CSV table of C-alpha atoms in Angstrom, one decimal:
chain,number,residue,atom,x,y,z
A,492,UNK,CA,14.4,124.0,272.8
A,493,UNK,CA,16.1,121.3,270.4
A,494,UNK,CA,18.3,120.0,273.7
A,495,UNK,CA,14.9,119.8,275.8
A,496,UNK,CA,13.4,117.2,272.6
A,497,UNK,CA,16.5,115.8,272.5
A,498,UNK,CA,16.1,114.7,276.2
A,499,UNK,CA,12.6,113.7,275.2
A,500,UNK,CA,13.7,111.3,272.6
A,501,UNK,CA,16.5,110.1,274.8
A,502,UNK,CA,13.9,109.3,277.6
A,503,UNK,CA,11.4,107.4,274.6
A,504,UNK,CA,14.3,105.3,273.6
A,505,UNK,CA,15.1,104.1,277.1
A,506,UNK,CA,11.5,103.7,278.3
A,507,UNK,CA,10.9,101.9,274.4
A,508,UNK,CA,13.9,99.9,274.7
A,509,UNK,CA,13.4,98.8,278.7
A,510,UNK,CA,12.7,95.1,277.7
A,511,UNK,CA,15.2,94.4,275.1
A,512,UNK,CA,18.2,96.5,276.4
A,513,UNK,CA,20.3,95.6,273.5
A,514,UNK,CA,18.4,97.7,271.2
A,515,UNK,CA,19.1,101.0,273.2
A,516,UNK,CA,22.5,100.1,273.5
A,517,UNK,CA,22.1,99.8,269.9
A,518,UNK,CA,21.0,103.3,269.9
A,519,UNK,CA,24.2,104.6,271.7
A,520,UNK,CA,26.2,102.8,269.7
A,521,UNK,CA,25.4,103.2,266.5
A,522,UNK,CA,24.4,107.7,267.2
A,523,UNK,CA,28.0,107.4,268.4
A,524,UNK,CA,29.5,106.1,265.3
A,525,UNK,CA,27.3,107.5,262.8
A,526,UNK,CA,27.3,111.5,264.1
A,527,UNK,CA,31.0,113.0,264.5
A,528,UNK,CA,30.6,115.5,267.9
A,529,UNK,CA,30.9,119.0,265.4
A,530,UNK,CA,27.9,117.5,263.0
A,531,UNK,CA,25.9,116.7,266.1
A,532,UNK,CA,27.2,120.0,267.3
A,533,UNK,CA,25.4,121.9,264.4
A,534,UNK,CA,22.7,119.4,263.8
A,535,UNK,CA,21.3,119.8,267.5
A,536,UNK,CA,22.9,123.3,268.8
A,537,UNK,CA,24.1,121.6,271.9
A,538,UNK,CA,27.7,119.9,272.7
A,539,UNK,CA,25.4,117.3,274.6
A,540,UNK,CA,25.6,114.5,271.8
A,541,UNK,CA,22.9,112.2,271.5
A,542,UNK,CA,24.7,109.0,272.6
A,543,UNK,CA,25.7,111.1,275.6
A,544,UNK,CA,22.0,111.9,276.6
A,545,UNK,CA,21.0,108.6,275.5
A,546,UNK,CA,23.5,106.4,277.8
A,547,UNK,CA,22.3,109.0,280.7
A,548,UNK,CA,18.7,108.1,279.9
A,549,UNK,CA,19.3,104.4,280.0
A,550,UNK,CA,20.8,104.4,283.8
A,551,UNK,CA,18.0,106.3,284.6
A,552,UNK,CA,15.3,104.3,283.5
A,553,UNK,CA,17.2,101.1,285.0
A,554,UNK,CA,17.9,102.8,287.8
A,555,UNK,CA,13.9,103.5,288.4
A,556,UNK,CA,12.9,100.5,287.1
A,557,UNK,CA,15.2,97.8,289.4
A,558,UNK,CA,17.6,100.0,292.5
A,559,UNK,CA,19.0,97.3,293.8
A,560,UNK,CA,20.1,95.5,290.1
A,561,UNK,CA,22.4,98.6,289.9
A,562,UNK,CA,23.1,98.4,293.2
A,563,UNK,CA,24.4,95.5,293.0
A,564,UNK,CA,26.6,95.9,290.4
A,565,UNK,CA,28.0,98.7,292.6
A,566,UNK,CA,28.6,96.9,295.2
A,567,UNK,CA,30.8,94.0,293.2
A,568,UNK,CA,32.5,96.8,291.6
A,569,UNK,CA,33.2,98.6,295.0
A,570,UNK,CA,37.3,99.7,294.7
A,571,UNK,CA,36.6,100.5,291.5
A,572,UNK,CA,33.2,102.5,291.7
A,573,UNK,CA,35.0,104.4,294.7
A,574,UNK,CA,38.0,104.5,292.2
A,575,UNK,CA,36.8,106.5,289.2
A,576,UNK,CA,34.0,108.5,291.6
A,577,UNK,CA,37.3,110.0,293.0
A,578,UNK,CA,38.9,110.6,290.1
A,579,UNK,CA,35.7,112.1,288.4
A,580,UNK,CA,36.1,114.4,291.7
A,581,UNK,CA,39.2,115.5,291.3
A,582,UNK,CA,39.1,116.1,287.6
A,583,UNK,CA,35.8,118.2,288.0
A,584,UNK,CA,37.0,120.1,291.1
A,585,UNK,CA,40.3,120.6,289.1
A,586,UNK,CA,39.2,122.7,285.9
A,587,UNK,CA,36.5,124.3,288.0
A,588,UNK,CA,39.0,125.8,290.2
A,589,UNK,CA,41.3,126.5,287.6
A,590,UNK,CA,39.3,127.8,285.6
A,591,UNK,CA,38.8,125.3,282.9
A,592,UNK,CA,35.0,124.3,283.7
A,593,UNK,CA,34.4,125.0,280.0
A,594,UNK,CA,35.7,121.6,278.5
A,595,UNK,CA,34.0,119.6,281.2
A,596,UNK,CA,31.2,118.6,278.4
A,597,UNK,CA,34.3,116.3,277.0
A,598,UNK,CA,34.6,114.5,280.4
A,599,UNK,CA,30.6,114.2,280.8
A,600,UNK,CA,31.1,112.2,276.9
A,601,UNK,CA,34.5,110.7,277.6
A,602,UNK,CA,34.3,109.0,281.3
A,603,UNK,CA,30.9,110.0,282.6
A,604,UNK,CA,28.0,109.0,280.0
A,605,UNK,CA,30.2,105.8,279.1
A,606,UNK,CA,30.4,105.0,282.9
A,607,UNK,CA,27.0,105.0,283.1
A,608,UNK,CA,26.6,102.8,280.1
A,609,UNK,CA,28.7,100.5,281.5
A,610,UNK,CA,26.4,100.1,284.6
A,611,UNK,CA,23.4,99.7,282.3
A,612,UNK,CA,25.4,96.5,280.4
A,613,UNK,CA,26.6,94.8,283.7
A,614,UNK,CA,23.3,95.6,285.2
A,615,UNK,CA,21.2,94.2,282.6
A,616,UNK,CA,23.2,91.3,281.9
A,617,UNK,CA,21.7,89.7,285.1
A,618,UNK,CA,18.3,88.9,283.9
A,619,UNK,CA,19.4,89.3,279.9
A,620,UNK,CA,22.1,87.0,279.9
A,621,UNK,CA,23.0,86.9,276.1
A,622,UNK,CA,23.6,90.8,276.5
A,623,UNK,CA,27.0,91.4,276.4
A,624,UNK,CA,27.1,88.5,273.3
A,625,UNK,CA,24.8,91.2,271.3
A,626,UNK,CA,26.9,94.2,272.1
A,627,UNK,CA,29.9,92.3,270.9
A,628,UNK,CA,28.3,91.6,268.0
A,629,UNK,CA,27.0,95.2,267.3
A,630,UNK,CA,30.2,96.4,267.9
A,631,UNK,CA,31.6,94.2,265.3
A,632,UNK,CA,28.4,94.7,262.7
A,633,UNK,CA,29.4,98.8,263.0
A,634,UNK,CA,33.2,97.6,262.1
A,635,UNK,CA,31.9,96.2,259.0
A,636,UNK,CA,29.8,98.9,258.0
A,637,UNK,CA,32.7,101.6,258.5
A,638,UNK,CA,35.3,99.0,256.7
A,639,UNK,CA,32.9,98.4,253.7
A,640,UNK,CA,31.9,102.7,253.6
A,641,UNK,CA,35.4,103.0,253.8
A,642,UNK,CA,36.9,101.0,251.2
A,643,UNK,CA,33.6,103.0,249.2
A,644,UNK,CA,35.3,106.1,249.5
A,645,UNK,CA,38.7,105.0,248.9
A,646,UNK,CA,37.7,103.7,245.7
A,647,UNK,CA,35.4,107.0,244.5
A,648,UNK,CA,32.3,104.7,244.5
A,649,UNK,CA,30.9,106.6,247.4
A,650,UNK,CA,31.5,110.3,248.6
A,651,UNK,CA,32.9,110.9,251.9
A,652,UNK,CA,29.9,111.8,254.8
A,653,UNK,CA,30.0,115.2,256.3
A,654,UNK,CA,32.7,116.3,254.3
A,655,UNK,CA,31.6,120.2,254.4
A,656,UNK,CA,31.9,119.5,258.3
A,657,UNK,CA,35.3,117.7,258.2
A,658,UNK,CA,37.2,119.8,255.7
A,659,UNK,CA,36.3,122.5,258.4
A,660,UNK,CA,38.6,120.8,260.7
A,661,UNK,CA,42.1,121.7,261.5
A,662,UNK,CA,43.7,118.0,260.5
A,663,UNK,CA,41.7,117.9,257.2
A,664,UNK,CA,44.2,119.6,255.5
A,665,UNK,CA,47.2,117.3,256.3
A,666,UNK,CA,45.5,114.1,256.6
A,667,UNK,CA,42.7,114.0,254.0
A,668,UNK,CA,44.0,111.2,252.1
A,669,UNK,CA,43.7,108.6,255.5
A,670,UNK,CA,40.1,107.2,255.6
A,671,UNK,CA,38.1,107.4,258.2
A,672,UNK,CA,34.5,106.6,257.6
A,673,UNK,CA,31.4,108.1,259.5
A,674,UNK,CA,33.6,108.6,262.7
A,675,UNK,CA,35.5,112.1,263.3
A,676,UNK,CA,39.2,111.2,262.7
A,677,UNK,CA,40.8,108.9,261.0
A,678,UNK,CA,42.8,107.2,264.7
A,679,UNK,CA,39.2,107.4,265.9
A,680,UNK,CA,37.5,104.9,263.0
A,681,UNK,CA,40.8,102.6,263.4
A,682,UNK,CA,40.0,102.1,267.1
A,683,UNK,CA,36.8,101.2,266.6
A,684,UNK,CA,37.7,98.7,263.2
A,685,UNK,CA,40.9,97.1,265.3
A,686,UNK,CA,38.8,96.2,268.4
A,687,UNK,CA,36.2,94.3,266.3
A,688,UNK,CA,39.1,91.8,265.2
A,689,UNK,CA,39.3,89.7,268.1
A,690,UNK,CA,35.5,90.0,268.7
A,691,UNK,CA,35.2,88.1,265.1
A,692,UNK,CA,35.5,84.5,267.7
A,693,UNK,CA,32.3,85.1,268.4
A,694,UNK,CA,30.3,84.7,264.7
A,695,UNK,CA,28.7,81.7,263.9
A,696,UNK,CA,29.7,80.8,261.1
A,697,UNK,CA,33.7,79.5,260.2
A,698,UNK,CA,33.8,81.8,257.1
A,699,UNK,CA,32.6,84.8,258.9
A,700,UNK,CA,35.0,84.0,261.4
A,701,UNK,CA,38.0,83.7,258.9
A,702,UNK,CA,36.6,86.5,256.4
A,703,UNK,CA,35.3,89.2,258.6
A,704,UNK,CA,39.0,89.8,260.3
A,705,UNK,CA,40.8,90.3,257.1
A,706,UNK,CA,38.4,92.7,256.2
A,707,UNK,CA,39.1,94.7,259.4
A,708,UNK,CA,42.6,95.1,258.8
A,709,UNK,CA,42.0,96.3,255.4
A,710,UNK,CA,40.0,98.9,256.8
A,711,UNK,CA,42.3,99.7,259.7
A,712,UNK,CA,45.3,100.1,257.1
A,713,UNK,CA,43.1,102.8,254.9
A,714,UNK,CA,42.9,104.5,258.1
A,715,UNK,CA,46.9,104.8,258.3
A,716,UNK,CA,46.9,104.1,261.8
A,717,UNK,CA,50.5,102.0,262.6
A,718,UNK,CA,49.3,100.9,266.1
A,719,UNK,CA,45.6,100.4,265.6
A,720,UNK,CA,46.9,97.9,262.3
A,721,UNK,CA,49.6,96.3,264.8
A,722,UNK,CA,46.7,95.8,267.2
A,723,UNK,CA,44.5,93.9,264.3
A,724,UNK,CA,47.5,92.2,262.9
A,725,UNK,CA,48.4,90.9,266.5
A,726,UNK,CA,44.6,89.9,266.9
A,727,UNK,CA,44.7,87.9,264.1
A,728,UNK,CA,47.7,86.2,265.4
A,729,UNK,CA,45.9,85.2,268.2
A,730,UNK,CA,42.7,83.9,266.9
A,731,UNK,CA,45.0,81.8,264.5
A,732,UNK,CA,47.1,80.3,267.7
A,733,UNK,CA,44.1,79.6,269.9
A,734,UNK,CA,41.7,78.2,267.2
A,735,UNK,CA,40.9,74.6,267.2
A,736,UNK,CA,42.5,73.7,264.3
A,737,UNK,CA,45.5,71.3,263.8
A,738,UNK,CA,49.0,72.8,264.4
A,739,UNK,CA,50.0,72.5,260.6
A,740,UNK,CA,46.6,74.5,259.9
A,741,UNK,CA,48.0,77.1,262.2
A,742,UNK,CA,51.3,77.0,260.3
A,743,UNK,CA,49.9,77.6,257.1
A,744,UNK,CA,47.4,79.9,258.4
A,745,UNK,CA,50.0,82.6,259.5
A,746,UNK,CA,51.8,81.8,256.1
A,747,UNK,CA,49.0,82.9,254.7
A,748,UNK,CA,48.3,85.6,256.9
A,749,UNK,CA,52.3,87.3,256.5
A,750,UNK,CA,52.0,86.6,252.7
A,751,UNK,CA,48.6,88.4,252.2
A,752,UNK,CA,49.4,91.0,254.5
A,753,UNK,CA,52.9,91.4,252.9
A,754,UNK,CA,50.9,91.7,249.6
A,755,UNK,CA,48.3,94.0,250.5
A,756,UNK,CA,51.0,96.7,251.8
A,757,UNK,CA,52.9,96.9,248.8
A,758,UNK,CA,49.4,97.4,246.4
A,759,UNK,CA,48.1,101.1,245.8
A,760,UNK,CA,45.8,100.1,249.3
A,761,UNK,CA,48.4,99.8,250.9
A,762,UNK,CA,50.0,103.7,250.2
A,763,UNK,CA,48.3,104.9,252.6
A,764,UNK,CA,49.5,103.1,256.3
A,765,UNK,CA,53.0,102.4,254.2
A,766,UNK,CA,53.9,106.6,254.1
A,767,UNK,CA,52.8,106.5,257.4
A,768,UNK,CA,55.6,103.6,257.9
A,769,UNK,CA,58.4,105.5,256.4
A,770,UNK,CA,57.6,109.0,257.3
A,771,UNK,CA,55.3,110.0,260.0
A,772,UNK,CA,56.2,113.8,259.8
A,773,UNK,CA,58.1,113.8,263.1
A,774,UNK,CA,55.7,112.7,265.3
A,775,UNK,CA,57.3,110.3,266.9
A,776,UNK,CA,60.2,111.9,267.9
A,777,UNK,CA,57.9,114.5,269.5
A,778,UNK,CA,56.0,111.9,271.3
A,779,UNK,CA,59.5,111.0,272.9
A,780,UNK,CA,59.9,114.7,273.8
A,781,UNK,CA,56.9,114.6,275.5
A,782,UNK,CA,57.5,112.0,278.0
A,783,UNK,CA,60.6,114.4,279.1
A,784,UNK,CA,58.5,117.5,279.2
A,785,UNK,CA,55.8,115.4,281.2
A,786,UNK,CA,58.2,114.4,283.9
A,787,UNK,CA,59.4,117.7,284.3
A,788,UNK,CA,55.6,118.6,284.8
A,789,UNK,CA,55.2,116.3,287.9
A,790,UNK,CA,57.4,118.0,289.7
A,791,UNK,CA,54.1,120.6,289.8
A,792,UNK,CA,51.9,118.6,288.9
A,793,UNK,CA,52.0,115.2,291.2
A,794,UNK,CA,49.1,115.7,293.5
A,795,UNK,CA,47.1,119.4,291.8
A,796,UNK,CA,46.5,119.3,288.1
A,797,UNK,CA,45.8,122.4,286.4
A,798,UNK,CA,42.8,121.5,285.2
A,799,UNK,CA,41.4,119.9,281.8
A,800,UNK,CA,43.3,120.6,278.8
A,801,UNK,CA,45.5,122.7,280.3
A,802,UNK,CA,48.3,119.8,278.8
A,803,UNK,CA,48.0,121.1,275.5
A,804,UNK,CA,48.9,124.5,276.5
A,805,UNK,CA,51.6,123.1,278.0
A,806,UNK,CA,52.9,121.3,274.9
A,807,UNK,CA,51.9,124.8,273.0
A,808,UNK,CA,54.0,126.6,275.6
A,809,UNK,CA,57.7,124.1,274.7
A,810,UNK,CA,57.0,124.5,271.0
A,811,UNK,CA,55.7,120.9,270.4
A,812,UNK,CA,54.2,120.4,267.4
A,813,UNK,CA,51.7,117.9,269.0
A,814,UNK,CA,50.3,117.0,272.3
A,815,UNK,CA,51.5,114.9,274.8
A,816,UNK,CA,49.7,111.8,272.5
A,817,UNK,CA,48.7,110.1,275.6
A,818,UNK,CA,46.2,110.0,277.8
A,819,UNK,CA,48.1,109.0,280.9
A,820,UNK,CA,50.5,112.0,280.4
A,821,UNK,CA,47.7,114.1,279.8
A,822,UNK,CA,45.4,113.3,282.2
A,823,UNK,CA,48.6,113.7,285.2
A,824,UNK,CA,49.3,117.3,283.7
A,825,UNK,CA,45.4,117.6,284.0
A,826,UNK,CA,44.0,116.8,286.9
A,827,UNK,CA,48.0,115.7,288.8
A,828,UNK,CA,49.2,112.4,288.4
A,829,UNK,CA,47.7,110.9,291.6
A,830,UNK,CA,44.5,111.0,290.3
A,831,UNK,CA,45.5,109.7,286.5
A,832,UNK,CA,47.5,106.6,288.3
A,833,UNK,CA,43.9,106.0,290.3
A,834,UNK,CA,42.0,105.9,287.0
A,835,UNK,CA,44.2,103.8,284.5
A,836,UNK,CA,45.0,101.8,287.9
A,837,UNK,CA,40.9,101.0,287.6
A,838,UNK,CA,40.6,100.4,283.9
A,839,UNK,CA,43.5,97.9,284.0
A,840,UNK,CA,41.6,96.1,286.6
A,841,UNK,CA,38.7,96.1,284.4
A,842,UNK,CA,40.2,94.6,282.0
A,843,UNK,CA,41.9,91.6,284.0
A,844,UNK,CA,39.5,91.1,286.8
A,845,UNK,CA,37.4,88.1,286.8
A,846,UNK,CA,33.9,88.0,287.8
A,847,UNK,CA,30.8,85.8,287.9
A,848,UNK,CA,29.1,86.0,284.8
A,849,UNK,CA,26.3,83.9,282.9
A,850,UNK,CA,27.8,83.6,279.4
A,851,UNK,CA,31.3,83.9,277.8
A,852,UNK,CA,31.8,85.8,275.2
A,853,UNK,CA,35.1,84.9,272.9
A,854,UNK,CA,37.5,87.9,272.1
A,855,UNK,CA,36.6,90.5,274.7
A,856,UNK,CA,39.1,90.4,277.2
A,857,UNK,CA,41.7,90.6,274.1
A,858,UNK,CA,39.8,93.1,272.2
A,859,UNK,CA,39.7,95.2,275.4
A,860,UNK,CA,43.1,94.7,276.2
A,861,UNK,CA,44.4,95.9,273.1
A,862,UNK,CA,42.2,99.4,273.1
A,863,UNK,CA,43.6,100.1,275.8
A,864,UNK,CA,47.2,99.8,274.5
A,865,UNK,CA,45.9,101.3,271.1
A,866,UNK,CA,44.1,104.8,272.9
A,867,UNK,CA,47.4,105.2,274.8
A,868,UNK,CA,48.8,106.4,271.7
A,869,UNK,CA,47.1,109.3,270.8
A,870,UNK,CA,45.1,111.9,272.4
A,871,UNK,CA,42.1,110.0,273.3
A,872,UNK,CA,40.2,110.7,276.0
A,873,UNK,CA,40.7,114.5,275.6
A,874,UNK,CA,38.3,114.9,272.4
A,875,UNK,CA,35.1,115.0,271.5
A,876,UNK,CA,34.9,111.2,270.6
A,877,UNK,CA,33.5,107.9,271.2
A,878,UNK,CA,36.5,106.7,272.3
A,879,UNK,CA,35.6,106.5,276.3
A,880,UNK,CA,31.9,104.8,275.2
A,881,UNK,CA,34.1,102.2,273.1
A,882,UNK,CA,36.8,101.5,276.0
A,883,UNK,CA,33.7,101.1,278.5
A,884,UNK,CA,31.6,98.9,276.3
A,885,UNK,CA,34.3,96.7,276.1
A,886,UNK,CA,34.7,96.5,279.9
A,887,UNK,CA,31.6,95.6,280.3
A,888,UNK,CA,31.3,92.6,278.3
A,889,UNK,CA,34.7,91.4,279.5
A,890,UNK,CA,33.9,87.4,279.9
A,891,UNK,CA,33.0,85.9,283.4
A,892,UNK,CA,35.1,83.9,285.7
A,893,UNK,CA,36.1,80.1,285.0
A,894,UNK,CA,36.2,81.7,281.3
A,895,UNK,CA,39.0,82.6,279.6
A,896,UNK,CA,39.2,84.7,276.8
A,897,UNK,CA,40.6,82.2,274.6
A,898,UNK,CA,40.6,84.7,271.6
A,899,UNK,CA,38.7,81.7,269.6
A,900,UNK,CA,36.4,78.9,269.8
A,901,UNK,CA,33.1,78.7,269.5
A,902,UNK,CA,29.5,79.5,270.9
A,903,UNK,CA,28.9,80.7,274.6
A,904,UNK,CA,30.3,78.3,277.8
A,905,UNK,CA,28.4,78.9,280.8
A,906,UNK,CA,29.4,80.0,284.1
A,907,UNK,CA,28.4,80.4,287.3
A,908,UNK,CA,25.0,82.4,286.9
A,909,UNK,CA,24.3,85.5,289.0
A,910,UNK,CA,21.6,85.8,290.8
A,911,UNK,CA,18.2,87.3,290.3
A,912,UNK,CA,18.2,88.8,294.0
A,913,UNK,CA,20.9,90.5,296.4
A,914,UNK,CA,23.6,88.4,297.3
A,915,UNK,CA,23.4,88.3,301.1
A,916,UNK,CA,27.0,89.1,301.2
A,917,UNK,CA,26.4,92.6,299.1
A,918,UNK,CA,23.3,94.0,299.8
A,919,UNK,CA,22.3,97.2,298.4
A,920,UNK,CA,18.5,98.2,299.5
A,921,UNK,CA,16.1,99.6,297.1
A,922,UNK,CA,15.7,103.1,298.9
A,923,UNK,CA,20.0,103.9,298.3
């Protein structure tokens, strides 16, 4: 019964929010970051979480509302539509005939619902131009709001949410000390912090611009996450190098940068990501081990996977401490490696193509670009997380042609505007 008003609600929201799309991306977004999977989970009775049923409900209602605006965003995305339909295909047809259908839920939230949300964002950006601006700033607004909760709870000012939820979790034990906000792990709240960074271009104002990516990385270093904290530090690099600012500024400005950040890990905030630094309890040499044990699985495993999740049984079978700690690995033990080439193959040219679009917006590309790098690291698209709605957000507000990311700068550029009807050279009619 509490799935069937869940639907209900989902349907409201995207019927409610059908002239301002940014609010119900809003909605997946911020159920996403503020609802870890196991409290929706008990919350709701269902492993259908909200931001899952929510991004469904949004295609739908575009969908009904306009055919041939998703259409057409099909049609431009043709390779890659055809690309990840297969793979979706062959992971599906994989653990159902292995006998794995049981973790398909994690694919529907992982590649599936934030598919469809990336649709809904391309789609709508047509005749809503200043939509992928919004969902960058949303995306960086929710940064904040994790960062500043976090750096509550690290200093006892505010209790930690869902704790009787998350100390119920296997990691909890080991890891308690690494902060990790509303979000369900620790590497999970460090994504989300570290790809706001480069997003910070786009605020208007130069002190948000300078203040808001500082506070990111203090965030991302609670979390204790070495990549994720590379990934910010690197961002911040960037946005230095490519702002408009004199070349001596930018001397001093990474001065700066090294000296605070230089500071800030040897001070008690900086415990945390500096144990990680000199003792990550092995894991790393166990991440080497894997690449080893997943070669040897290709042999097997090149074209037929054996299904979803069936990698971790795999590293539970050699007597490795951890998974595989990558979703590339993973996903070719999974579902074969033909298929896991296919998908990253697609998401890379996600992230680099170019295409027409009516606004820039600064940081994207980079910010995208950087996930990607920083998910590869950890088991990431095979939990219950919002790491595949992140990853496709991003994609979909990846700036237009004749823009490029700069990492800086100011303010939205035009491009070449899309049309309000079917290109005659892509045509998609209404009854498709």
């Amino acid at each position: 019964m509490l799935f069937l008003v869940q639907i209900a609600l989902s349907l409201v929201v995207a019927l409610a929010t059908v002239r301002r799309p940014q609010w119900g991306i809003a909605a997946v977004v911020l159920s996403a970051a503020l609802l870890p999977f196991e409290v929706a989970r008990s919350l709701l009775g269902t492993s259908w979480h909200p931001a899952t049923t929510i991004g469904i409900a949004l295609l739908v209602v575009t969908f009904v509302r306009d055919p041939r605006q998703v259409g057409r965003v099909l049609c431009r995305h043709a390779v890659v539509t055809a690309v990840l339909l297969v793979f979706i295909a062959i992971a599906i047809a994989t653990s159902w005939f292995t006998g794995r259908a049981g973790d398909l839920g994690t694919i529907v939230l992982q590649l599936i619902a934030p598919t469809m949300v990336f649709l809904v964002v391309r789609a709508r950006s047509t005749d809503q131009p200043g939509l992928p601006s919004a969902v960058a700033r949303m995306i960086v607004l929710v940064a904040v709001g994790e960062t500043l909760l976090i750096l509550g709870i690290w200093s006892v000012l505010v209790p930690q949410p869902w704790l009787s939820t998350l100390a119920g979790l296997r990691w909890w034990a080991t890891d308690s000390a690494r902060m990790l906000g509303t979000f369900d792990h620790p590497l999970v709240a460090a994504l989300w912090i570290s790809a706001a960074v480069p997003m910070a271009a786009a605020l208007g104002t130069a002190w948000a611009r300078t203040a808001v990516p500082v506070l990111l990385v203090v965030g991302v270093a609670l979390t204790g996450s070495r990549s994720a904290l590379f990934a910010a530090v690197l961002a911040v690099v960037v946005l230095i190098l490519r702002s408009r600012i004199a070349a001596v500024v930018k001397v001093a400005a990474l001065g700066a940068a090294t000296i605070g950040l230089t500071t800030f890990l040897g001070s008690a905030a900086g415990a945390i990501v500096n144990d990680r630094l000199e003792d990550d309890g092995g894991s790393s040499s166990a991440r080497f081990k894997t690449i080893g044990l997943a070669v040897e699985q290709w042999r097997e495993t090149a074209v037929i996977g054996r299904g979803f999740g069936a990698s971790e049984q795999v590293t539970r079978n050699a007597l490795i401490g951890n998974t595989f700690e990558n979703p590339f690995l993973m996903f070719s033990v999974d579902f074969g490696l033909v298929a896991a080439v296919l998908f990253f193959a697609a998401i890379v040219g996600l992230v680099f193509a170019r295409r027409a679009g009516a606004v820039r917006t600064p940081g994207t590309r980079l910010a995208a670009a950087l996930t990607l790098l920083t998910l590869m690291g950890f088991n990431s698209l095979s939990t219950n997380t919002p790491i595949g709605l992140l990853l496709f957000l991003l994609l979909a507000i990846v700036p237009g042609s004749g823009a490029g990311d700069a990492g800086g700068g100011r303010g939205e550029i035009p491009t070449a505007d899309l049309p309000d009807r079917a290109d005659p050279r892509c045509t998609v009619r209404a009854g498709l």
